[in-house]
Coordinates of C-alpha atoms and ligand atoms in Angstrom, one line a residue:
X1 CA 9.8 48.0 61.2
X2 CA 12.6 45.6 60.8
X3 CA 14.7 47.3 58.1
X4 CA 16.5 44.3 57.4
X5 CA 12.9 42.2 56.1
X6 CA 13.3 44.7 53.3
X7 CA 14.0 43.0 49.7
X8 CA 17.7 43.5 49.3
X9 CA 17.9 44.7 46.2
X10 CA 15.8 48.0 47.6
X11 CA 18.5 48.8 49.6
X12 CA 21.1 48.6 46.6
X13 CA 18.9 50.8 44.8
X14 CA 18.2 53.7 47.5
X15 CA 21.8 53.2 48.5
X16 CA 23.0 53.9 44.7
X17 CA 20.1 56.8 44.7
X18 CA 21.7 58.3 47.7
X19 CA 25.3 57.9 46.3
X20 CA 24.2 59.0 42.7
X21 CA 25.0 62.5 43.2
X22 CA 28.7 61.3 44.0
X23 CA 29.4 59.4 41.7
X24 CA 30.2 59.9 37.7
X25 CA 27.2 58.7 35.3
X26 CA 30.2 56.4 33.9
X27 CA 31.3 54.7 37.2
X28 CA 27.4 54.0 38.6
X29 CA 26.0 52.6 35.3
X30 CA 29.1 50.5 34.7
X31 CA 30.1 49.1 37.5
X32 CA 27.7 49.7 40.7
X33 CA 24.2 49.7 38.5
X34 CA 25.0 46.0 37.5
X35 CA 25.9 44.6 41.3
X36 CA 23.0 42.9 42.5
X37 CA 21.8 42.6 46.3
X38 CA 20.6 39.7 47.3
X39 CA 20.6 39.9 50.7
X40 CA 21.1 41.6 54.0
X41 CA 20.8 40.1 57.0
X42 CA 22.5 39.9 60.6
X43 CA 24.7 42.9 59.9
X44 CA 25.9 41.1 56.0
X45 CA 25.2 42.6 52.8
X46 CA 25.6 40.2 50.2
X47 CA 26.5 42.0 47.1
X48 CA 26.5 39.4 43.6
X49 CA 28.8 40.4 40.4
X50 CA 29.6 38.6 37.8
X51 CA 32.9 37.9 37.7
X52 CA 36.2 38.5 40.3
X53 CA 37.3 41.1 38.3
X54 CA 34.4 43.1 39.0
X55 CA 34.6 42.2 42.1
X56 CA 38.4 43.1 42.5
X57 CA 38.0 46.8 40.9
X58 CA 34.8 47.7 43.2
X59 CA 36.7 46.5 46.1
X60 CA 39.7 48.4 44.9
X61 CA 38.4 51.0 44.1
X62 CA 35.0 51.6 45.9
X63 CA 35.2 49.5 48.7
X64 CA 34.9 51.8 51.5
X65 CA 32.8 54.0 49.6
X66 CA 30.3 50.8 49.5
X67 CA 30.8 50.1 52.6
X68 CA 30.3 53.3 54.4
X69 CA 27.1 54.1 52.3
X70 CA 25.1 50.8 52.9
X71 CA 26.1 51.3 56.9
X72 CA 24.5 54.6 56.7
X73 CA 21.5 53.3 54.8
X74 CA 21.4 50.4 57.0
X75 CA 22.3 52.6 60.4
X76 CA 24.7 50.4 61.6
X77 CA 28.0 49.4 60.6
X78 CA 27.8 46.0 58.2
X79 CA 30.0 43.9 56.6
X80 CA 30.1 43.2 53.3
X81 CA 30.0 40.0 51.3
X82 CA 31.0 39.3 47.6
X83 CA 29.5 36.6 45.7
X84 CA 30.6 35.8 42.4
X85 CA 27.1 34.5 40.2
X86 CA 28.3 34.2 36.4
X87 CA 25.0 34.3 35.4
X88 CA 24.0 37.6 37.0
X89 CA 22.2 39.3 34.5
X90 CA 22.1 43.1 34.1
X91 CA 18.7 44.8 34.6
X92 CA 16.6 44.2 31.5
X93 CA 13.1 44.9 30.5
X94 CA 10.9 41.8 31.4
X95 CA 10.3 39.8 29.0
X96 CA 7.4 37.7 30.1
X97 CA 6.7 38.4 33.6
X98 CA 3.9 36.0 34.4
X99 CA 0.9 36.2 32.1
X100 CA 0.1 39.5 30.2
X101 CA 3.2 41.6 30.4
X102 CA 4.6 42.2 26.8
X103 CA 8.0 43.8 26.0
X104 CA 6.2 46.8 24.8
X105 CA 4.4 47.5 27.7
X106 CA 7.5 47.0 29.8
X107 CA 9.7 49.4 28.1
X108 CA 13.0 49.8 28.4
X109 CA 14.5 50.9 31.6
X110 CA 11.5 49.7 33.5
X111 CA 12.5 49.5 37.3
X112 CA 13.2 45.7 38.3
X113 CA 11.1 44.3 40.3
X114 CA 12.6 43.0 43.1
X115 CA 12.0 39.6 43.4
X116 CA 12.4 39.5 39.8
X117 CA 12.7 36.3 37.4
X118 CA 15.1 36.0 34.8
X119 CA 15.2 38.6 31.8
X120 CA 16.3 38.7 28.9
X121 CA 20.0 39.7 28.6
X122 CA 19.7 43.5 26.5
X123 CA 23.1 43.2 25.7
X124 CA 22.8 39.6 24.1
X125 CA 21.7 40.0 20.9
X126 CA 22.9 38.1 17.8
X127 CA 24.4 41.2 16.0
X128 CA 26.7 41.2 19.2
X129 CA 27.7 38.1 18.7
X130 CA 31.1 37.2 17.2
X131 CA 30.9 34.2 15.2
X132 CA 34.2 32.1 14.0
X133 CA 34.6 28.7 12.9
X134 CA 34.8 27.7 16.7
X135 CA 30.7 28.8 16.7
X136 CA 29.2 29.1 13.4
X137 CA 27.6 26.0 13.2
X138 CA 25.7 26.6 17.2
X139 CA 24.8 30.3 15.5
X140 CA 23.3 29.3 12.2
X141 CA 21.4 26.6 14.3
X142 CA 20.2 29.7 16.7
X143 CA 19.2 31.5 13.8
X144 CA 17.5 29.1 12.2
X145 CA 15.5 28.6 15.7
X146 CA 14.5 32.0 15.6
X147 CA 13.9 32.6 11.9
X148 CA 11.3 30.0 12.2
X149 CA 10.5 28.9 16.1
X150 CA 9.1 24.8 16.1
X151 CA 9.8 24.4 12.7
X152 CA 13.6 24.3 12.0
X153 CA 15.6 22.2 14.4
X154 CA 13.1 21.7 17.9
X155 CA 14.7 21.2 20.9
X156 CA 17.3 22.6 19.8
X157 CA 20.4 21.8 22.5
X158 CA 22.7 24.1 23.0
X159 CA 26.0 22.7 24.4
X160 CA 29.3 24.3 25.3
X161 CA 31.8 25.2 28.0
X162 CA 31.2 28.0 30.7
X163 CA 31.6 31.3 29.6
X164 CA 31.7 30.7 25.6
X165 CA 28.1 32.7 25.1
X166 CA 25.4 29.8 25.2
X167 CA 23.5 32.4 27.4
X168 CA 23.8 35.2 25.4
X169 CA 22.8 33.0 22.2
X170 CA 20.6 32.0 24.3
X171 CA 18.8 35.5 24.9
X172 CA 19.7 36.4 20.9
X173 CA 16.7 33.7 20.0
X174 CA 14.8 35.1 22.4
X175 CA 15.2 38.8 21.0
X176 CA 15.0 38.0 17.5
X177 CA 11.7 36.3 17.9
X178 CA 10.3 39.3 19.6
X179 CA 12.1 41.8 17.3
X180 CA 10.1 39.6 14.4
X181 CA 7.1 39.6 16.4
X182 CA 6.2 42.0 19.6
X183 CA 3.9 39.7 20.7
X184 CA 5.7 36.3 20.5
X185 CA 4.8 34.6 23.8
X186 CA 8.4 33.8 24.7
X187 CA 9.4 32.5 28.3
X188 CA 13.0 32.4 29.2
X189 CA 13.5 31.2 32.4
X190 CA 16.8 29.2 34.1
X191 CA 17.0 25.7 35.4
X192 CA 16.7 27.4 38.8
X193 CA 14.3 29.4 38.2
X194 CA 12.1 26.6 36.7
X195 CA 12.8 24.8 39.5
X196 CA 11.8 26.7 41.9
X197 CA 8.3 27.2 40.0
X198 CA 7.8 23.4 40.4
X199 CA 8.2 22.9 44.2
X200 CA 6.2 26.2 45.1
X201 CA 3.5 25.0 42.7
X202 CA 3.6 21.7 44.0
X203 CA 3.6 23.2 48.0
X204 CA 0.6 26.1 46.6
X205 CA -1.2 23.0 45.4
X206 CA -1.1 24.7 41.8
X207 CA 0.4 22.5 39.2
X208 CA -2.5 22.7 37.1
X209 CA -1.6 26.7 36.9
X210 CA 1.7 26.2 35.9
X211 CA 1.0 23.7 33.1
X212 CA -1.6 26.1 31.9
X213 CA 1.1 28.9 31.9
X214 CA 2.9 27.0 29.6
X215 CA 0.4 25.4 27.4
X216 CA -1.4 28.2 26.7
X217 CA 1.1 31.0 26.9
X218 CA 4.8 29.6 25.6
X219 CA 5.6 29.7 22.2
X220 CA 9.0 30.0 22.1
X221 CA 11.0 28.2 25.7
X222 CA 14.0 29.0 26.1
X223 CA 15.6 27.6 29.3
X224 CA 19.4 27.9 30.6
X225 CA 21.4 25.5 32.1
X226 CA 19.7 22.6 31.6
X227 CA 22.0 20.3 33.6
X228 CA 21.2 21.9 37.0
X229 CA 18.1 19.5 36.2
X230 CA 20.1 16.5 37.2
X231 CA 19.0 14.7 40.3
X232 CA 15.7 16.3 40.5
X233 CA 13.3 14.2 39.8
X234 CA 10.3 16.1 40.2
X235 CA 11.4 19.3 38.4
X236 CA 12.5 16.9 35.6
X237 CA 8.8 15.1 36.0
X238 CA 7.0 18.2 35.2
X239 CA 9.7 19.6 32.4
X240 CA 8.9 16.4 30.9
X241 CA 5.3 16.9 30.8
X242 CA 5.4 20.6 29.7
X243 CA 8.0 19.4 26.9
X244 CA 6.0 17.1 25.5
X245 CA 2.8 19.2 25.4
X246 CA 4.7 21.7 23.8
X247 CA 6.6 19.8 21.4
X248 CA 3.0 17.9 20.6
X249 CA 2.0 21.7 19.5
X250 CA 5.2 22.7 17.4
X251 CA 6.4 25.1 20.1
X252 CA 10.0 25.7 20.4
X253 CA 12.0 24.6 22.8
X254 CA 15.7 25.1 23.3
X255 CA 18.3 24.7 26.1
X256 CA 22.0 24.9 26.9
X257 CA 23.8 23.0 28.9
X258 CA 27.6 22.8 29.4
X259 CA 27.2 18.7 29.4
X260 CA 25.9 16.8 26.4
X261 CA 22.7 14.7 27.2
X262 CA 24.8 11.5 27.9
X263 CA 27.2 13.6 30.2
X264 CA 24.6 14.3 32.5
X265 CA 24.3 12.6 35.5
X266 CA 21.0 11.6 37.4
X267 CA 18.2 12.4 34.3
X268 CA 15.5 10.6 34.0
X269 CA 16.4 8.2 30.2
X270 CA 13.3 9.3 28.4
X271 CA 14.4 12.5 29.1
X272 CA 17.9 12.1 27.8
X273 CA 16.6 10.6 24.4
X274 CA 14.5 13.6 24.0
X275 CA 17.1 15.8 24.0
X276 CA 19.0 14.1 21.5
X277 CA 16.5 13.2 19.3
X278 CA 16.6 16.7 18.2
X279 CA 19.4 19.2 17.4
X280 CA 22.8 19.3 19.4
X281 CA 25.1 22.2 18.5
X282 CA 28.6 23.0 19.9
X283 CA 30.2 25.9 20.9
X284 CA 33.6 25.4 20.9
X285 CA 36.6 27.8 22.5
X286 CA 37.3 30.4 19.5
X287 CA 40.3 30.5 17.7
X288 CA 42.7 33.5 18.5
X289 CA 41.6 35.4 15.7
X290 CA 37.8 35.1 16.8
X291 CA 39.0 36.2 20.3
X292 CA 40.7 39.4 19.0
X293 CA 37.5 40.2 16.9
X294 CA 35.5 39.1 19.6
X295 CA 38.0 41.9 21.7
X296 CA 37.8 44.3 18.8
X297 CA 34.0 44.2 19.5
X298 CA 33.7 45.1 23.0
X299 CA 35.9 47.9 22.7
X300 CA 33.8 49.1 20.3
X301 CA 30.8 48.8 22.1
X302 CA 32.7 50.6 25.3
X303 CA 34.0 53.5 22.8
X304 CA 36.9 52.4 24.2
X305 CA 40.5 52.9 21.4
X306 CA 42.0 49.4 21.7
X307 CA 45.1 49.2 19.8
X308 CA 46.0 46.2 17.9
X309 CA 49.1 44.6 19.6
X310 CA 46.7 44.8 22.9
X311 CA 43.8 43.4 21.4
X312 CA 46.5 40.5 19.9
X313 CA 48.4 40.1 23.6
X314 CA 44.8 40.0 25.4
X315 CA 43.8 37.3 22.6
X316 CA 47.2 35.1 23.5
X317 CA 46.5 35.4 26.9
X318 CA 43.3 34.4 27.9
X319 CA 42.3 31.6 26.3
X320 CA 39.2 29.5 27.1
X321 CA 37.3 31.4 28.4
X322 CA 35.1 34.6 26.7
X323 CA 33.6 35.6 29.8
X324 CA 37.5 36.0 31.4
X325 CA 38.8 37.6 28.2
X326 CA 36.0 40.2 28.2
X327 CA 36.7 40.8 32.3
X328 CA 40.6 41.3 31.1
X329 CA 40.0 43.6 28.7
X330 CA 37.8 45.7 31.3
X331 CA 40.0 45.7 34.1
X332 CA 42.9 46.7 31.6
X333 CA 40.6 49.2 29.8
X334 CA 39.5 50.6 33.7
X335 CA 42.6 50.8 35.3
X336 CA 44.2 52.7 32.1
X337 CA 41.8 55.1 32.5
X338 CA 41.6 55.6 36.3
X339 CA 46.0 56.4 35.9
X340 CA 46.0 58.3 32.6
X341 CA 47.9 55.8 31.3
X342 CA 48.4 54.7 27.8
X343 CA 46.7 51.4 26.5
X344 CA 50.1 49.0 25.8
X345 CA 51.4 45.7 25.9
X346 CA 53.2 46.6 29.2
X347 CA 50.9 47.8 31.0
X348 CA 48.0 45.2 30.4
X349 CA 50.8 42.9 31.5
X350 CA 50.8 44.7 34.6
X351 CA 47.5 45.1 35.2
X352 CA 46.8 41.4 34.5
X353 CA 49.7 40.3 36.0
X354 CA 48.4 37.5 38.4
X355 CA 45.6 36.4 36.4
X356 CA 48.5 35.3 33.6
X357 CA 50.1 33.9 36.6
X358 CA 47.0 31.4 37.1
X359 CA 46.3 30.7 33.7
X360 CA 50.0 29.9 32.6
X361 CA 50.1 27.4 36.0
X362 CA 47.3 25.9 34.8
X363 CA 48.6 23.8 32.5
X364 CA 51.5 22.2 31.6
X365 CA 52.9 19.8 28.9
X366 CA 53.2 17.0 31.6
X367 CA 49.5 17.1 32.2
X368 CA 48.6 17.1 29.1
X369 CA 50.6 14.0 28.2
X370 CA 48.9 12.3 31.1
X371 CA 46.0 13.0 30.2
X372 CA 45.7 12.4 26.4
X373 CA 47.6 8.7 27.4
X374 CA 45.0 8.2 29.7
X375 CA 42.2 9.1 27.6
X376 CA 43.6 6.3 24.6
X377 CA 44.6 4.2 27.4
X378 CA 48.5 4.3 26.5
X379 CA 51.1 5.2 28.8
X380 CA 53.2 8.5 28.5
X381 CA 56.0 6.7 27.8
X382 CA 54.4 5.5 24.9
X383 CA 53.5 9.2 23.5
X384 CA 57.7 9.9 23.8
X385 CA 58.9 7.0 22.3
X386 CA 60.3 6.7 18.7
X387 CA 57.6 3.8 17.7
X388 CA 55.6 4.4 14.7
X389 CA 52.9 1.6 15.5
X390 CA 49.6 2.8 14.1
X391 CA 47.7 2.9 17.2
X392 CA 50.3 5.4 18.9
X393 CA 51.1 7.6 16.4
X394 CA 47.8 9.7 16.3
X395 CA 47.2 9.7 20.0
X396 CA 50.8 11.0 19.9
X397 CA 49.9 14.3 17.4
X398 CA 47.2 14.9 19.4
X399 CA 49.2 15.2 22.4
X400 CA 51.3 18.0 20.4
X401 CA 48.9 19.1 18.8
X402 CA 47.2 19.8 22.6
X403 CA 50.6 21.0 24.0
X404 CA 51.1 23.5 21.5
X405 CA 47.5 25.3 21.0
X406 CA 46.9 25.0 25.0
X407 CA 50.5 25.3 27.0
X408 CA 51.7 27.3 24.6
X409 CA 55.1 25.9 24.7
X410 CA 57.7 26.2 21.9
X411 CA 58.2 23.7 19.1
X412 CA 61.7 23.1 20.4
X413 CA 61.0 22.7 23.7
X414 CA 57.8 20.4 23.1
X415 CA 60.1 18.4 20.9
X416 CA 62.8 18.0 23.8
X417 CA 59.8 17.0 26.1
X418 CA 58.8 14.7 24.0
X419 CA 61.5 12.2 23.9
X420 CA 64.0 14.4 22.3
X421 CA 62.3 14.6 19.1
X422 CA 63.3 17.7 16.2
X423 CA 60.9 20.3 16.3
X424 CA 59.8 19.9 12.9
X425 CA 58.4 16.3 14.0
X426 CA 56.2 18.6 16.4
X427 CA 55.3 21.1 13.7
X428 CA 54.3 18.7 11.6
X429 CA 51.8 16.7 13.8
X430 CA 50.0 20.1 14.8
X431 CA 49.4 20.5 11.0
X432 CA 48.3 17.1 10.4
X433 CA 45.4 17.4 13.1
X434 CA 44.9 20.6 12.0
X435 CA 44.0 19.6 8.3
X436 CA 42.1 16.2 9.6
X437 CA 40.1 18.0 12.1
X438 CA 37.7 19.6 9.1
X439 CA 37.6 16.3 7.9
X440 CA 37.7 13.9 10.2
X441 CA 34.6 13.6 12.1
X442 CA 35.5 11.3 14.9
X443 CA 38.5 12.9 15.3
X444 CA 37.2 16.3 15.9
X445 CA 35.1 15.0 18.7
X446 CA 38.1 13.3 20.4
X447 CA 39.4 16.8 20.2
X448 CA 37.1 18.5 21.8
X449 CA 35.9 16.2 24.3
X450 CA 40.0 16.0 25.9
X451 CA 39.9 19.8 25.4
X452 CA 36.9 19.6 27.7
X453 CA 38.8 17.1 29.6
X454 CA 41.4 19.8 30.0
X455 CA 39.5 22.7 31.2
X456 CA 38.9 20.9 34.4
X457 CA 42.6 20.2 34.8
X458 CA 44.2 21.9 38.0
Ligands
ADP1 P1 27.9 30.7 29.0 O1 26.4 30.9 29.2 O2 28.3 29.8 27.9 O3 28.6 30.4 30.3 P2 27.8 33.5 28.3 O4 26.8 33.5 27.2 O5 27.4 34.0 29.6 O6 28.5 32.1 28.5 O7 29.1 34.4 27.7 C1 30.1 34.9 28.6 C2 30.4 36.3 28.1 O8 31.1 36.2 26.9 C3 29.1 37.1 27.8 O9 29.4 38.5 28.2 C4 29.0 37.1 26.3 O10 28.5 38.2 25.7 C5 30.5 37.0 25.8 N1 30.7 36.2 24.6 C6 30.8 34.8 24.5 N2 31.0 34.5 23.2 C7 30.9 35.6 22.5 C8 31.1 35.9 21.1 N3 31.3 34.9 20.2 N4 31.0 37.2 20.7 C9 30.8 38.2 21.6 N5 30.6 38.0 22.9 C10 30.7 36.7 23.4
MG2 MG1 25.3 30.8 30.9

């Protein structure tokens, strides 16, 4: 027998079986249980996590330990390889696996199948959910959804930026619906996942099957990532056809997608018009204070004491992103414990030390001038001189107003750089875009889409 024709994940799993008596409960279920295998071949274990901060603490901390046990398991010496999948999802019950199986009869803790589908994030449920002004529109919409599936908003289009929760609102629908109703025939699947349904029905000759599967046993379709979608024509063929039939019917559909349906490239029109013909809700970065709550939460969850001026430094720090604020506050949270050390200021500064590096390189006043002159076709020049034409002064707030909330930089200083102008000029302009964003409609999406713009920025 060729050990290595063996589903990977197996070998995870009897490797962590063998290991279990070595390790604390607290170590294996938080940080070895949630590494998924996903393959071993040619003397290479590929080993998926989540994030690199994961990633970074196994291999700091367990690395030989992994390394030595899946050699032993594998009996030969292998080599190990990371790969970082975002949208790894922790071991779940199944939620619809195929036709019958219900989330009663798959109870919690059920062992995963191997070549498992996607589940149903546990984890991701609304009441986890932080909501601010930055999301509260995207999580009324999601509740709505779920409160009443194919009545309230259908498809419902869930857009945003990676890592600012449209999976795990995602999942919340998908929960709530069951929590209202056991039996709710809800399939959550992924753009990949979908797609991969497609071609082997298409090669098995079984396309009939699959439409079936979804006529006659989707209530509720919930499907991630929707933009992965672009460019395949055939996978987008059948969605099509399986969204109409279930939008004829009043199921409900939603999706996420971290392009709006005009942003994506390579999708079929009809297709496009469908999606905006029904509800598109945004989820935007969250305001500091949303990111401290959203800080105060997890801690909470973890048991973990998280003391204010932490909580407030992690906040300041890590700014886009949720998913990298919630790996900060893990590898802080670890690495305190593994020393003894005392949760402060100083020593998540320590901890975190390069990743602040990389964020606070990221951007800089410079690039944000060139960008928000490039985006109302002015010329940076134009954003530092003293002229009060009409058609220069706004793009010129919103350049400080971008500066400020995203580099960070002192009113002063963003006053010297631009044009030498008194610091209250800068002050001023971040309040003014402040107040008109709640009113100002077309402002507020030139807002967001530069602060998309600037997400990408090196
Ligand atoms: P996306 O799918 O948009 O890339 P995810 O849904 O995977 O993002 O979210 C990334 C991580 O951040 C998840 O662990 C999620 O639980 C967490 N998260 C995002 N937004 C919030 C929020 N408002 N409250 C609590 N957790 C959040
Ligand atoms: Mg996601």
């Amino acid at each position: 027998m060729m050990i290595e024709s063996q589903p990977a994940q197996t070998i995870w799993q009897e490797f962590l079986d063998a290991a279990q008596p070595n390790l604390s409960k607290h170590v294996l279920e938080t940080w070895l249980r949630p590494v998924h295998c996903s393959g071993a071949a040619d003397g290479v274990v590929t080993l998926e996590v989540r994030d690199r901060f994961f990633r970074d603490w196994l291999n700091d901390h367990y690395a030989d330990f992994i390394h030595d046990g899946l050699s032993r398991r594998m009996g030969h010496a292998v080599a190990i390889e990371w790969v970082i999948n975002p949208d790894l999802r922790l071991p779940a019950p199944t939620v619809m696996a195929d036709e019958e199986s219900s989330l009663s009869q798959t109870a919690a803790r059920a062992p995963v199948p191997a070549a498992a589908g996607p589940y149903l994030n546990r984890r991701y449920l609304f009441e986890s959910f932080v909501c601010g002004p930055s999301n509260q529109f995207a999580v009324a919409a999601a509740k709505a959804v779920a409160d009443k599936p194919g009545k309230a908003y259908n498809p419902l289009f869930l857009f945003g930026r990676v890592g600012l929760g449209k999976t795990h609102l995602l999942c919340a629908i998908g929960h709530e619906v069951l929590r209202t109703r056991a039996d709710a025939r809800v399939i959550y699947t992924s753009s990949e996942q979908f797609t991969n349904e497609v071609v082997n029905a298409v090669l098995s000759n079984k396309l009939e099957a699959l439409h079936r599967k979804y006529r006659d046993n989707c209530e509720v379709l919930l499907i991630d990532d929707i933009q992965l979608i672009a460019g395949k024509e055939r996978t987008q063929h059948e969605f099509f056809h399986i969204f109409n039939t279930l939008y004829d019917s009043h199921r409900q559909i939603v999706v996420t997608s971290d392009k709006l349906p005009h942003e994506i490239p390579d999708i079929e029109e009809r297709l496009r018009n469908r999606f905006q013909f029904g509800l598109i809700a945004d989820i935007q970065a969250p305001e500091v204070e949303t990111r401290v709550a959203i800080l105060r939460r997890k801690a909470l969850d973890e048991a973990v004491d998280l003391p204010d001026d932490v909580a407030f430094f992690l906040a300041e720090n890590v700014r886009s992103n949720v998913r990298e604020l919630e790996g900060a506050l893990v590898r802080v949270v670890a690495h305190a414990s593994l020393t003894g050390s005392p949760l402060t200021v100083d020593y998540a500064r320590q901890v975190l030390g390069d990743l602040l590096n990389v964020s606070a390189q990221r951007l800089s006043v410079e690039s944000v001038q060139r960008m928000v002159a490039d985006y109302f076709s002015l010329r940076v020049t134009d954003l530092k001189s003293h002229r009060r034409h009409k058609t220069l002064v706004r793009p010129r707030q919103v350049a400080m107003y971008l500066a400020r909330k995203h580099v960070g930089a002192s009113y002063p200083d963003l006053g010297t750089r631009f044009g030498d102008k008194d610091h209250t000029t800068i002050m001023s302009a971040c309040k003014k875009i402040d107040g008109l964003l709640k009113s100002d409609g077309e402002l507020r999406s030139q807002v967001a889409d530069l602060e998309r713009k600037l997400d990408v920025l090196p």
